[in-house]
Amino acid sequence: MGGYTGKFLRVNLSTGQISEEDLGKELIRDYIGGRGFGAKILYDEIEPGIDPLGPENKLIFTAGPIAGTKAQSFARWMVTTKSPLTGTYMRSVGGGDFAAWLKFAGLDMIILEGSSEKPVYLYVKDGKYELRDAAAFWGMNTAEVQDAIREEIGDKKAKLACIGPAGENLVRFALIESDRRTASRGGVGAVMGSKKLKAIAISQKGGKVALSDPDAFAAMVKEQIATYKNDLMFHSFSTTGTAMVDFMNSMGIYPTKNFREGQLEGFDALAGEHYGNMREKHTGCYNCMVRCGKVYRVPSGPYEGAVNEGPEYESMWAFSATIGSNEIGVTVAADGLCDDLGMDTISAGSVIGMAFELYEKGIITKEDTGGLELTYGNHAALMELLKQIANREGLGDLLAEGSVRFGQKIGQGAEKYAMTAKGMEMPAYDPRGVKAHGLSFATSTIGGSHCIGYAPQEIFGIPIPRPADRFSLGGKGELTKINQDYTTLLETCIGCVFPGCFRWITEELMSKLLTAATGVEEFGDVGYLLKVAERIYNVERAFNVREGFAREADTLPERLLKEPLIGGPAAGQIFERDPLLDQYYEARGWDKETGVPTEARLKKLGLEDVAADFKNLGKV
Amino acid sequence: MHVKVTLLGDLRPPEQQGTIGFDLPEDVDLSGLIDEMGTRYGEALKERILHPQGTSTFPLMRIMINGRDYQYIGGFNAQLNEGDTVVFMPPIAGG
């Protein structure tokens, strides 16, 4: 069988034991790879109710079956775990070269379990695996530690996945970084920190992924490249990356001042053309011709000289509208700081935006902030708070817990200002002005994420599988299911959601690439692949149901349900949760009252084991 | 009537910043506004927006009238009213 290496690594950090295991044909056939493997193994191997930061939690790194090949935009790596931020299933995705190197090292996956007493890193070279002392690297930021480990192992081109101080300090939204690409969301870096694992380092001189039918595969890659080149969006995306502040602001869904308003005053200063003027070069992931990454250098102003790969759109927002600022330089400087410290920009920016609103309302004062004035536009305070969060100092120690816990600790009704779904901070789209996109935030298996079921029909006007008016409710339940299942399929191969959004990567293309790569007959049937995607989504949902999440958790902050959006063309909109949820559950075949997958739907998806678990737990 | 127009990205003429005001006759629809834009800024601007056959925009070109996609409120025949805001968005990407 091509595509897969057929092997994965199981590393017990408590005992130091490392073993190679075989994937098995059943796992491949029933779950394809990437997100499928992660979800299935997490569900099977983790007991409900465990502490996400305890040794019982697992951290699963996966690379997809066509990572490391010439197919475009498929070399992303994924981390699956139980989130310390949300308590739900979590998957977080990163780019760069790490997934290709994992495959070249002969591995489809690494499962990390237990926790080490002392800091260590996992060294992978020539089929040998070793846990090495990382005491000298503990405390280093993500850029420093990658350089230092490369020097220690004598391979300047080694690829690493590592944590920074935020991960070590168990910041609940700490990330894992590889070069300058990140698996940012849900605190996967805190789980790695709780295991005292500073990094995984792969030293490998290139490699090749075996293919079942190399000629057919090459023909499909050629077709894929032609599709990219012929698409108008490709040229725009390649040139500007994700600098689309003016686009979202014009739609009135640029969440401003903690999701109160839909437009930022003075947004022109953040328009894509200004990012274009700061752009030094383009960067990209392994075998991806899009090269959406941009290196920016701030030419003047208070952050003159700041340089970083990024920010992309979400981070541009996280460090501007959240705090009512249109200072473009701080978006580059703060993004670089978060990369170095190793924490998620969306959650960090959002929890700080919440603190600004609490300060405005007098719920927190200078006594709580250590003298910092959290007045709108004060970007210097934002920079200070980011450092405090990573080091768990002052107010930052509370913010490091994420918005929901921060609100609970402050009290006085502060919790309702947490702009999260299932405890994870929402990204840079106001759900009131894009209903299917918002419905996916509410129902996502990982909480407030734009990537789980991006609605390109509403955001970009892409009419696949059909056009959709962003303000209407009709058909949005089914559309959300379609978007979520499409993304799940894409992420079995860990394809990138950006080309996915524009449907440059279709279900048919994935089917043909998978078949040519692996030779698995079933993968030639798009219907089969979509059934697997739905199965995976239901396993993720089942994990959450087992943890106690149900219909009442499929929601958005009260503000979005009751307060009409202020300002801009989406003014007056609210998020109509209940009718949208009813539609969605119907499309999913889940119980409308509880939001739990029905026995009939689980069995239809081949999840008899989950149905039996639910029966034992009294969930069906 | 007075209508406000925003051109995003590379649609915006180099000398033009922010919102552009248009004073139009009372019965003008979206196609009339696009004609007027062509008169003021040149046919090249129209050619960036309209498909050569003239019956639709280029794929992924978005036009929003008061935040609503023009396709759902009458297409090119959508009637404009005093104070309307019309935004033209060329293909742009992100996530």
XYZ file of C-alpha atoms in Angstrom:
715
model
C 0.000 0.000 0.000
C 1.355 3.417 -0.958
C 0.877 6.779 0.717
C 1.123 5.491 4.248
C 4.346 4.433 5.897
C 2.195 1.925 7.772
C 3.903 2.650 11.082
C 3.418 4.882 14.057
C 5.309 5.576 17.238
C 3.978 5.269 20.761
C 6.020 7.163 23.323
C 5.338 6.809 27.024
C 6.902 9.813 28.696
C 6.332 8.413 32.190
C 8.323 5.240 31.580
C 10.510 6.336 28.685
C 9.304 3.382 26.645
C 9.119 3.920 22.867
C 7.563 1.392 20.519
C 6.777 1.147 16.828
C 3.316 -0.148 15.950
C 1.508 -0.987 12.710
C -1.428 1.113 11.555
C -3.562 -1.811 10.483
C -5.733 -1.988 7.372
C -9.000 -1.507 9.238
C -7.990 1.846 10.709
C -6.929 3.025 7.257
C -10.102 1.846 5.536
C -12.476 3.188 8.188
C -10.740 6.476 9.103
C -8.415 7.304 6.120
C -5.804 9.232 8.137
C -4.962 12.551 9.813
C -8.012 13.840 11.620
C -9.680 10.431 11.366
C -6.838 8.631 13.127
C -6.628 11.284 15.828
C -10.356 11.253 16.592
C -10.646 7.469 16.647
C -7.625 6.938 18.884
C -8.560 9.736 21.276
C -12.067 8.315 21.655
C -10.809 4.768 22.175
C -7.845 5.442 24.427
C -8.958 8.240 26.761
C -11.330 7.732 29.657
C -14.021 10.390 30.102
C -13.386 12.985 32.784
C -9.581 12.902 32.827
C -7.556 16.056 33.520
C -6.333 17.388 30.142
C -3.099 18.486 31.840
C -2.581 15.151 33.598
C -0.547 12.146 32.420
C -3.713 10.328 31.304
C -4.190 12.734 28.412
C -2.604 11.907 25.061
C -1.134 14.089 22.382
C -1.385 12.638 18.896
C 0.671 14.029 16.000
C -0.496 12.928 12.559
C 0.578 13.445 8.952
C -1.844 12.619 6.128
C -1.503 9.807 3.573
C -0.437 12.179 0.774
C 1.839 14.433 2.852
C 5.365 14.484 1.461
C 4.178 13.879 -2.122
C 3.973 16.412 -4.924
C 0.260 17.016 -4.327
C -0.266 20.663 -3.406
C -1.345 21.956 0.012
C -1.461 18.584 1.772
C 1.671 18.722 3.943
C 0.052 19.936 7.134
C 0.394 18.237 10.500
C -2.275 17.859 13.113
C -2.284 17.531 16.876
C -5.246 15.842 18.555
C -5.870 15.855 22.294
C -8.374 16.677 25.018
C -8.267 20.438 25.356
C -7.300 22.119 28.626
C -9.151 25.221 27.391
C -12.509 23.629 26.567
C -12.510 20.094 28.005
C -13.625 18.907 24.556
C -12.019 16.968 21.750
C -9.412 19.230 20.121
C -7.577 19.164 16.855
C -5.115 21.861 15.893
C -3.294 22.105 12.572
C 0.109 23.484 11.605
C 2.003 23.971 8.363
C 5.598 24.155 7.161
C 7.675 21.041 6.496
C 7.183 18.988 9.658
C 4.537 16.599 8.238
C 6.700 15.770 5.221
C 9.673 15.075 7.490
C 7.529 12.824 9.686
C 6.626 10.769 6.630
C 10.232 10.692 5.400
C 11.174 9.401 8.849
C 8.822 6.484 8.202
C 5.959 7.531 10.475
C 2.299 8.396 9.908
C 1.702 9.304 13.514
C 3.240 9.748 16.964
C 1.173 9.098 20.085
C 2.578 10.701 23.213
C 1.296 9.504 26.567
C 2.171 9.833 30.267
C 4.372 12.673 31.440
C 8.065 13.024 32.077
C 9.494 14.131 35.427
C 12.166 16.223 33.734
C 12.159 18.259 30.518
C 12.950 16.101 27.480
C 12.796 16.213 23.715
C 12.094 13.366 21.306
C 14.863 12.842 18.777
C 14.017 10.922 15.599
C 16.805 9.910 13.214
C 17.278 7.027 10.798
C 14.623 4.820 12.375
C 15.990 5.389 15.869
C 14.109 7.192 18.581
C 15.462 8.704 21.765
C 14.182 10.861 24.619
C 16.917 13.373 25.379
C 17.474 15.752 28.262
C 15.994 19.195 27.530
C 16.858 20.930 30.810
C 19.166 23.342 28.976
C 16.372 24.290 26.586
C 13.581 24.752 29.128
C 12.672 28.439 29.265
C 13.781 29.167 25.701
C 11.369 30.738 23.271
C 10.290 28.847 20.162
C 12.859 30.413 17.833
C 15.747 29.901 20.284
C 14.952 26.274 21.050
C 14.704 25.270 17.385
C 18.140 26.783 16.733
C 19.638 25.256 19.892
C 18.410 21.724 19.237
C 19.493 21.886 15.614
C 22.950 22.795 16.835
C 23.020 20.006 19.436
C 22.051 17.327 16.912
C 24.251 18.794 14.184
C 21.555 19.140 11.557
C 20.721 22.679 10.502
C 17.858 21.407 8.372
C 16.173 19.315 11.052
C 12.459 19.957 11.440
C 11.007 20.490 14.881
C 7.705 20.920 16.633
C 8.234 22.711 19.935
C 6.704 24.769 22.707
C 7.708 28.119 24.172
C 7.398 29.571 27.683
C 3.583 29.681 27.395
C 3.447 25.912 26.920
C 5.842 25.327 29.806
C 3.708 27.572 32.022
C 0.537 25.723 31.022
C -1.158 28.724 29.464
C -4.451 27.169 28.408
C -4.108 28.481 24.865
C -0.418 27.691 24.339
C 0.542 26.456 20.882
C 3.039 24.141 19.194
C 5.383 25.762 16.681
C 7.364 24.401 13.730
C 9.689 26.914 12.085
C 7.239 29.864 12.127
C 4.095 27.829 11.499
C 1.830 26.903 14.380
C -0.797 24.471 15.618
C -2.346 27.255 17.608
C -5.700 26.424 18.990
C -7.121 24.885 22.119
C -4.003 24.684 24.273
C -2.231 21.789 22.552
C 1.055 23.417 23.663
C -0.055 23.326 27.301
C -0.672 19.572 27.009
C 2.846 19.183 25.577
C 4.173 21.341 28.433
C 2.334 19.238 31.014
C 4.209 16.228 29.631
C 7.507 18.141 29.992
C 8.139 17.570 26.287
C 9.920 20.615 24.886
C 10.173 19.434 21.287
C 10.126 16.688 18.713
C 13.154 16.919 16.408
C 13.325 14.999 13.135
C 16.707 14.745 11.461
C 16.166 13.349 8.009
C 17.872 13.919 4.699
C 14.787 14.188 2.524
C 12.850 11.146 1.456
C 10.152 9.829 -0.808
C 6.642 8.632 -0.181
C 5.837 5.453 -2.099
C 2.777 5.656 -4.342
C 0.486 2.868 -5.491
C 0.058 4.295 -9.002
C 2.713 6.986 -9.576
C 1.583 7.838 -13.127
C -2.054 8.369 -12.192
C -0.953 10.379 -9.181
C 1.306 12.610 -11.283
C -1.557 13.236 -13.734
C -3.832 14.326 -10.884
C -1.176 16.660 -9.470
C -0.805 18.215 -12.917
C -4.558 18.763 -13.018
C -4.500 20.246 -9.522
C -1.756 22.712 -10.441
C -3.709 23.794 -13.537
C -6.820 24.353 -11.396
C -4.860 26.589 -9.029
C -3.276 28.583 -11.833
C -6.583 29.152 -13.619
C -8.400 30.487 -10.580
C -8.686 34.249 -10.136
C -8.570 33.856 -6.377
C -5.243 32.041 -6.550
C -3.374 35.080 -7.792
C -4.983 37.335 -5.216
C -4.316 34.894 -2.388
C -0.728 34.319 -3.463
C -0.057 38.032 -3.581
C -1.844 39.306 -0.508
C -2.156 36.219 1.670
C -4.987 36.667 4.114
C -4.822 40.459 4.484
C -8.546 41.020 4.191
C -9.391 43.371 7.020
C -11.086 45.850 4.680
C -13.167 43.053 3.143
C -14.588 41.849 6.482
C -14.954 45.386 7.780
C -16.971 46.296 4.696
C -19.254 43.325 5.342
C -19.703 44.643 8.879
C -18.519 41.421 10.518
C -15.139 42.624 11.826
C -15.749 42.037 15.550
C -14.885 45.246 17.302
C -14.531 45.988 21.028
C -15.359 42.495 22.230
C -17.986 41.719 19.592
C -20.106 44.778 20.271
C -19.659 46.423 16.870
C -19.145 45.144 13.340
C -16.824 47.818 12.020
C -13.644 49.400 13.336
C -13.353 53.153 13.126
C -10.328 54.095 11.026
C -9.981 50.594 9.539
C -8.403 52.087 6.396
C -5.087 52.130 8.258
C -5.263 48.306 8.361
C -6.287 47.783 4.725
C -4.579 45.086 2.701
C -2.614 47.620 0.660
C -0.746 48.771 3.798
C 0.236 45.206 4.591
C 1.343 44.974 0.969
C 3.634 47.944 1.496
C 5.247 46.233 4.508
C 5.693 42.878 2.788
C 9.269 41.653 2.423
C 8.766 38.166 1.039
C 6.392 35.255 0.524
C 6.712 31.940 2.360
C 4.930 28.644 2.007
C 4.469 25.112 3.283
C 6.075 21.997 1.783
C 4.857 21.573 -1.803
C 2.298 24.345 -1.770
C 2.469 26.805 -4.644
C 0.111 29.252 -2.942
C 2.799 30.578 -0.601
C 0.252 32.483 1.472
C 2.751 33.271 4.250
C 4.049 36.839 4.218
C 7.022 38.312 6.044
C 6.266 41.863 7.121
C 8.634 44.549 8.371
C 7.183 47.646 10.043
C 8.757 50.680 8.356
C 7.878 53.413 10.832
C 5.917 54.330 13.944
C 6.098 52.945 17.476
C 6.913 49.426 16.240
C 9.431 50.429 13.574
C 11.695 47.533 12.704
C 9.381 44.802 13.996
C 9.555 41.874 11.588
C 7.706 38.577 11.486
C 6.273 35.882 9.231
C 2.673 36.959 9.695
C 0.279 38.158 10.893
C -2.448 36.490 8.901
C -6.023 37.741 8.999
C -7.085 36.378 12.383
C -4.039 37.859 14.102
C -4.452 41.202 12.316
C -7.863 41.291 13.980
C -6.756 39.878 17.336
C -4.405 42.797 17.875
C -6.530 45.627 16.453
C -10.337 45.625 16.716
C -10.316 43.678 20.004
C -8.738 46.693 21.704
C -10.175 49.370 19.388
C -6.788 50.058 17.781
C -5.894 50.691 14.153
C -2.120 50.752 14.753
C -0.848 48.391 12.048
C 2.651 48.014 13.528
C 1.431 46.381 16.717
C -0.258 43.607 14.735
C 3.153 42.547 13.413
C 4.978 43.023 16.731
C 2.329 41.232 18.818
C 2.120 38.378 16.317
C 5.879 37.918 16.522
C 5.761 38.016 20.316
C 3.048 35.333 20.423
C 5.057 33.163 18.031
C 8.140 33.503 20.230
C 6.287 32.913 23.488
C 4.222 30.136 21.925
C 0.599 31.122 22.311
C -2.519 31.390 20.180
C -3.116 34.893 18.855
C -6.905 34.512 18.588
C -7.411 33.478 22.212
C -4.756 35.884 23.509
C -6.213 38.871 21.644
C -9.768 37.968 22.580
C -9.168 37.502 26.312
C -7.296 40.813 26.368
C -10.215 42.441 24.515
C -12.496 41.093 27.236
C -10.254 42.644 29.900
C -10.488 45.999 28.088
C -14.286 45.875 28.234
C -14.268 44.866 31.924
C -11.963 47.826 32.604
C -14.275 50.169 30.715
C -17.212 48.926 32.784
C -15.297 49.281 36.052
C -15.488 45.536 36.791
C -11.688 45.483 36.925
C -9.587 48.496 37.860
C -5.975 49.599 37.960
C -5.623 47.536 41.129
C -6.291 44.395 39.110
C -4.174 45.433 36.145
C -1.089 46.431 38.125
C -1.500 50.015 37.015
C -2.040 49.350 33.299
C -4.710 51.511 31.714
C -6.810 49.259 29.520
C -8.371 52.080 27.556
C -9.336 51.465 23.927
C -6.444 52.059 21.580
C -3.761 51.388 24.215
C -1.720 48.893 22.232
C 1.272 49.217 24.566
C -0.878 47.647 27.302
C -1.694 44.776 24.930
C 2.022 44.081 24.415
C 2.640 44.113 28.164
C -0.268 41.755 28.855
C 0.949 39.248 26.247
C 4.256 38.950 28.133
C 2.438 38.674 31.455
C 0.210 35.873 30.122
C 3.098 33.743 28.855
C 5.016 34.204 32.095
C 1.878 33.957 34.264
C 2.595 37.251 35.987
C 0.134 39.817 37.377
C -3.200 40.004 35.573
C -1.666 37.770 32.906
C -1.866 34.811 35.268
C -5.667 35.076 35.202
C -5.855 35.776 31.464
C -3.729 32.680 30.829
C -6.680 30.600 32.012
C -8.763 31.700 29.009
C -11.815 33.963 28.906
C -14.330 31.737 30.712
C -12.126 30.941 33.721
C -10.888 34.565 33.791
C -14.504 35.751 34.014
C -15.332 33.231 36.721
C -12.347 34.326 38.818
C -13.226 38.012 38.479
C -16.919 37.405 39.268
C -19.428 40.293 39.289
C -21.017 38.931 36.121
C -17.769 39.118 34.165
C -18.335 35.671 32.638
C -20.878 36.979 30.162
C -18.197 39.068 28.467
C -16.262 35.924 27.479
C -16.556 35.740 23.688
C -16.186 32.002 23.336
C -17.976 28.952 22.001
C -17.560 25.943 24.317
C -14.878 27.971 26.086
C -12.678 28.627 23.050
C -12.354 32.227 21.909
C -14.105 32.973 18.613
C -12.125 34.208 15.604
C -12.530 37.314 13.461
C -16.053 37.021 12.048
C -19.182 38.217 13.808
C -21.597 35.262 13.592
C -24.622 37.576 13.566
C -23.784 38.657 10.003
C -22.954 35.212 8.553
C -25.422 32.606 9.803
C -23.972 29.314 8.540
C -20.472 30.419 9.508
C -21.821 31.280 12.968
C -23.747 28.023 13.235
C -20.497 26.194 12.697
C -18.885 28.179 15.548
C -21.774 27.106 17.797
C -21.753 23.433 16.828
C -18.056 22.882 16.132
C -16.539 19.916 17.935
C -13.639 22.084 19.143
C -15.511 25.286 20.075
C -15.070 28.744 18.512
C -13.273 27.941 15.265
C -13.637 29.258 11.719
C -11.788 26.284 10.255
C -14.126 23.461 11.302
C -16.883 24.467 8.883
C -15.868 27.612 7.012
C -18.820 28.969 5.001
C -17.234 30.309 1.783
C -20.723 30.629 0.305
C -21.491 33.443 2.757
C -18.061 35.007 3.123
C -16.745 34.917 -0.447
C -19.927 34.282 -2.436
C -18.653 30.929 -3.696
C -21.729 29.121 -5.039
C -20.614 25.552 -4.188
C -22.663 23.447 -3.663
C -25.115 26.365 -3.932
C -25.196 30.107 -3.318
C -26.285 31.363 0.077
C -27.554 34.729 1.278
C -25.549 35.401 4.426
C -28.468 36.840 6.433
C -31.057 34.170 5.628
C -31.706 31.119 7.809
C -33.138 28.784 5.172
C -31.054 25.677 4.522
C -28.255 26.798 6.824
C -28.384 23.668 8.984
C -27.736 21.424 6.009
C -25.151 23.816 4.574
C -23.225 23.780 7.849
C -23.186 19.990 7.864
C -21.920 20.001 4.269
C -19.137 22.472 5.133
C -18.112 20.575 8.259
C -18.082 17.179 6.548
C -16.132 18.582 3.590
C -13.498 19.987 5.956
C -13.315 16.725 7.881
C -12.627 14.861 4.640
C -10.034 17.457 3.637
C -8.348 16.987 7.007
C -8.149 13.202 6.745
C -5.423 14.097 4.250
C -4.655 17.218 6.292
C -5.232 19.458 3.311
C -5.157 23.178 3.920
C -8.501 24.891 4.559
C -7.558 27.949 2.457
C -7.518 26.214 -0.945
C -10.295 24.085 0.501
C -12.438 27.178 1.069
C -12.276 28.065 -2.598
C -12.880 24.442 -3.560
C -9.717 24.238 -5.599
C -9.548 20.921 -3.793
C -12.757 19.056 -4.550
C -14.001 15.785 -3.083
C -13.358 14.214 -6.500
C -9.739 15.388 -6.527
C -9.181 13.961 -3.056
C -10.727 10.669 -4.120
C -8.442 10.388 -7.144
C -5.307 11.436 -5.259
C -6.054 9.037 -2.406
C -6.747 6.143 -4.745
C -3.614 6.700 -6.801
C -1.502 7.154 -3.681
C -2.807 4.279 -1.571
C -4.502 1.817 -3.898
C -7.344 1.418 -1.386
C -10.308 0.549 -3.593
C -12.978 2.137 -1.374
C -11.317 5.557 -1.666
C -12.355 5.718 -5.315
C -15.945 6.335 -4.230
C -16.684 9.941 -3.174
C -19.826 8.787 -1.373
C -17.730 6.413 0.708
C -15.262 9.181 1.600
C -18.038 11.535 2.686
C -19.526 8.777 4.831
C -16.143 8.347 6.526
C -15.976 12.114 7.080
C -19.394 12.068 8.729
C -18.308 9.071 10.815
C -15.262 10.972 12.050
C -17.336 14.052 12.889
C -19.706 11.850 14.882
C -16.822 10.243 16.778
C -15.632 13.738 17.747
C -19.169 14.615 18.796
C -19.401 11.363 20.745
C -16.203 12.245 22.616
C -17.828 15.531 23.637
C -21.168 13.921 24.538
C -19.285 11.492 26.786
C -17.691 14.513 28.478
C -21.140 15.982 29.169
C -21.551 18.396 26.240
C -24.961 18.463 24.541
C -27.444 20.889 22.993
C -27.055 23.552 25.690
C -23.327 23.713 24.912
C -23.987 24.357 21.198
C -24.346 28.052 21.684
C -22.717 31.450 21.365
C -22.286 34.196 23.974
C -25.518 35.779 25.184
C -24.446 39.064 23.581
C -24.719 37.545 20.100
C -28.117 35.999 20.830
C -29.714 39.102 22.320
C -27.846 42.292 21.441
C -28.277 43.475 17.833
C -24.970 44.081 16.086
C -23.993 47.755 16.107
C -22.646 49.622 13.084
C -22.088 48.717 9.452
C -24.204 46.817 6.949
C -24.980 43.913 9.297
C -26.314 46.261 11.996
C -29.408 44.990 13.766
C -28.642 41.310 13.181
C -28.688 38.782 16.021
C -27.762 35.100 15.945
C -30.972 33.018 15.788
C -29.637 30.003 17.651
C -32.648 27.763 18.218
C -34.139 27.571 14.719
C -30.653 27.118 13.290
C -29.803 24.349 15.762
C -33.065 22.519 14.993
C -32.237 22.554 11.276
C -28.686 21.423 11.945
C -29.625 18.478 14.168
C -32.155 17.357 11.617
C -29.513 17.386 8.875
C -27.110 15.501 11.141
C -29.663 12.931 12.317
C -29.123 13.921 15.943
C -31.779 14.135 18.622
C -33.303 17.621 18.458
C -33.847 17.931 22.183
C -30.470 16.739 23.360
C -28.153 17.171 20.382
C -26.923 13.596 20.887
C -26.386 11.436 17.767
C -29.218 8.929 17.509
C -28.617 5.192 17.677
C -29.928 4.849 14.124
C -27.498 7.436 12.728
C -24.548 5.966 14.630
C -25.299 2.501 13.298
C -25.728 3.833 9.770
C -22.214 5.254 10.080
C -20.794 1.963 11.332
C -20.385 3.255 14.875
C -22.032 0.364 16.710
C -19.378 0.625 19.436
C -20.261 4.272 20.100
C -23.975 3.420 20.137
C -23.253 0.724 22.736
C -21.224 3.194 24.826
C -24.086 5.685 24.707
C -26.528 3.009 25.843
C -24.296 2.144 28.796
C -24.007 5.815 29.706
C -27.754 6.397 29.330
C -27.196 8.892 26.514
C -29.653 7.317 24.060
C -30.275 60.870 -4.620
C -26.919 60.399 -2.967
C -25.283 56.962 -2.900
C -22.011 56.017 -1.189
C -19.662 53.652 -2.990
C -16.663 51.805 -1.565
C -14.172 50.173 -3.919
C -11.871 47.654 -2.265
C -8.421 46.398 -3.167
C -7.156 47.094 -6.657
C -10.543 48.391 -7.842
C -9.899 51.666 -6.062
C -8.470 54.372 -8.335
C -5.013 55.369 -7.013
C -6.037 58.941 -6.235
C -9.230 57.923 -4.451
C -9.383 57.249 -0.696
C -12.323 56.028 1.387
C -15.941 56.290 0.329
C -16.953 57.913 -2.971
C -20.187 59.885 -3.244
C -22.432 59.670 -6.316
C -25.388 61.951 -6.999
C -27.767 60.003 -9.213
C -31.291 60.427 -10.646
C -34.056 58.950 -8.480
C -34.795 55.856 -10.595
C -31.292 54.542 -11.061
C -30.577 50.891 -10.422
C -27.289 49.071 -9.843
C -26.473 48.836 -13.549
C -26.988 52.613 -13.812
C -24.559 53.178 -10.977
C -21.949 50.960 -12.671
C -22.407 52.968 -15.890
C -21.877 56.178 -13.944
C -18.743 54.744 -12.342
C -17.448 53.958 -15.827
C -18.125 57.509 -16.935
C -16.306 58.980 -13.958
C -13.315 56.611 -13.687
C -13.081 55.093 -17.160
C -14.338 51.957 -18.874
C -11.432 49.966 -17.462
C -13.102 50.015 -14.068
C -16.322 48.594 -15.531
C -14.316 45.944 -17.340
C -12.819 44.821 -14.008
C -16.310 44.296 -12.614
C -18.431 43.012 -15.470
C -18.022 39.775 -17.338
C -17.392 40.489 -21.059
C -20.893 39.216 -21.886
C -22.271 41.934 -19.614
C -24.848 39.737 -17.942
C -22.951 39.043 -14.751
C -19.888 40.015 -12.771
C -16.630 38.130 -12.964
C -16.631 35.032 -10.782
C -16.156 35.879 -7.131
C -16.569 39.631 -7.630
C -18.865 40.644 -4.815
C -21.236 43.597 -4.798
C -23.017 44.419 -1.561
C -25.883 46.903 -1.348
C -26.351 47.850 2.293
C -24.572 44.624 3.203
C -26.749 42.390 1.020
C -25.296 40.482 -1.909
C -26.832 42.076 -5.012
C -27.796 38.661 -6.392
C -30.479 38.255 -3.714
C -32.101 41.673 -4.085
C -32.702 42.040 -7.797
C -29.296 41.643 -9.392
C -28.278 44.476 -11.695
C -31.868 45.713 -11.595
C -31.723 46.269 -7.833
C -33.225 49.703 -7.210
C -30.983 52.141 -5.340
C -32.301 54.527 -2.727
C -31.144 57.685 -1.011
C -28.270 57.006 1.370
C -27.532 53.461 0.127
C -24.041 52.090 0.563
C -22.666 49.966 -2.264
C -19.426 48.032 -1.817
C -17.492 46.420 -4.667
C -15.158 43.625 -3.536
C -12.727 41.982 -5.937
C -11.613 38.394 -5.238
C -9.623 38.363 -2.039
C -8.778 35.579 0.272
C -8.237 34.597 3.811
C -8.823 32.584 6.929
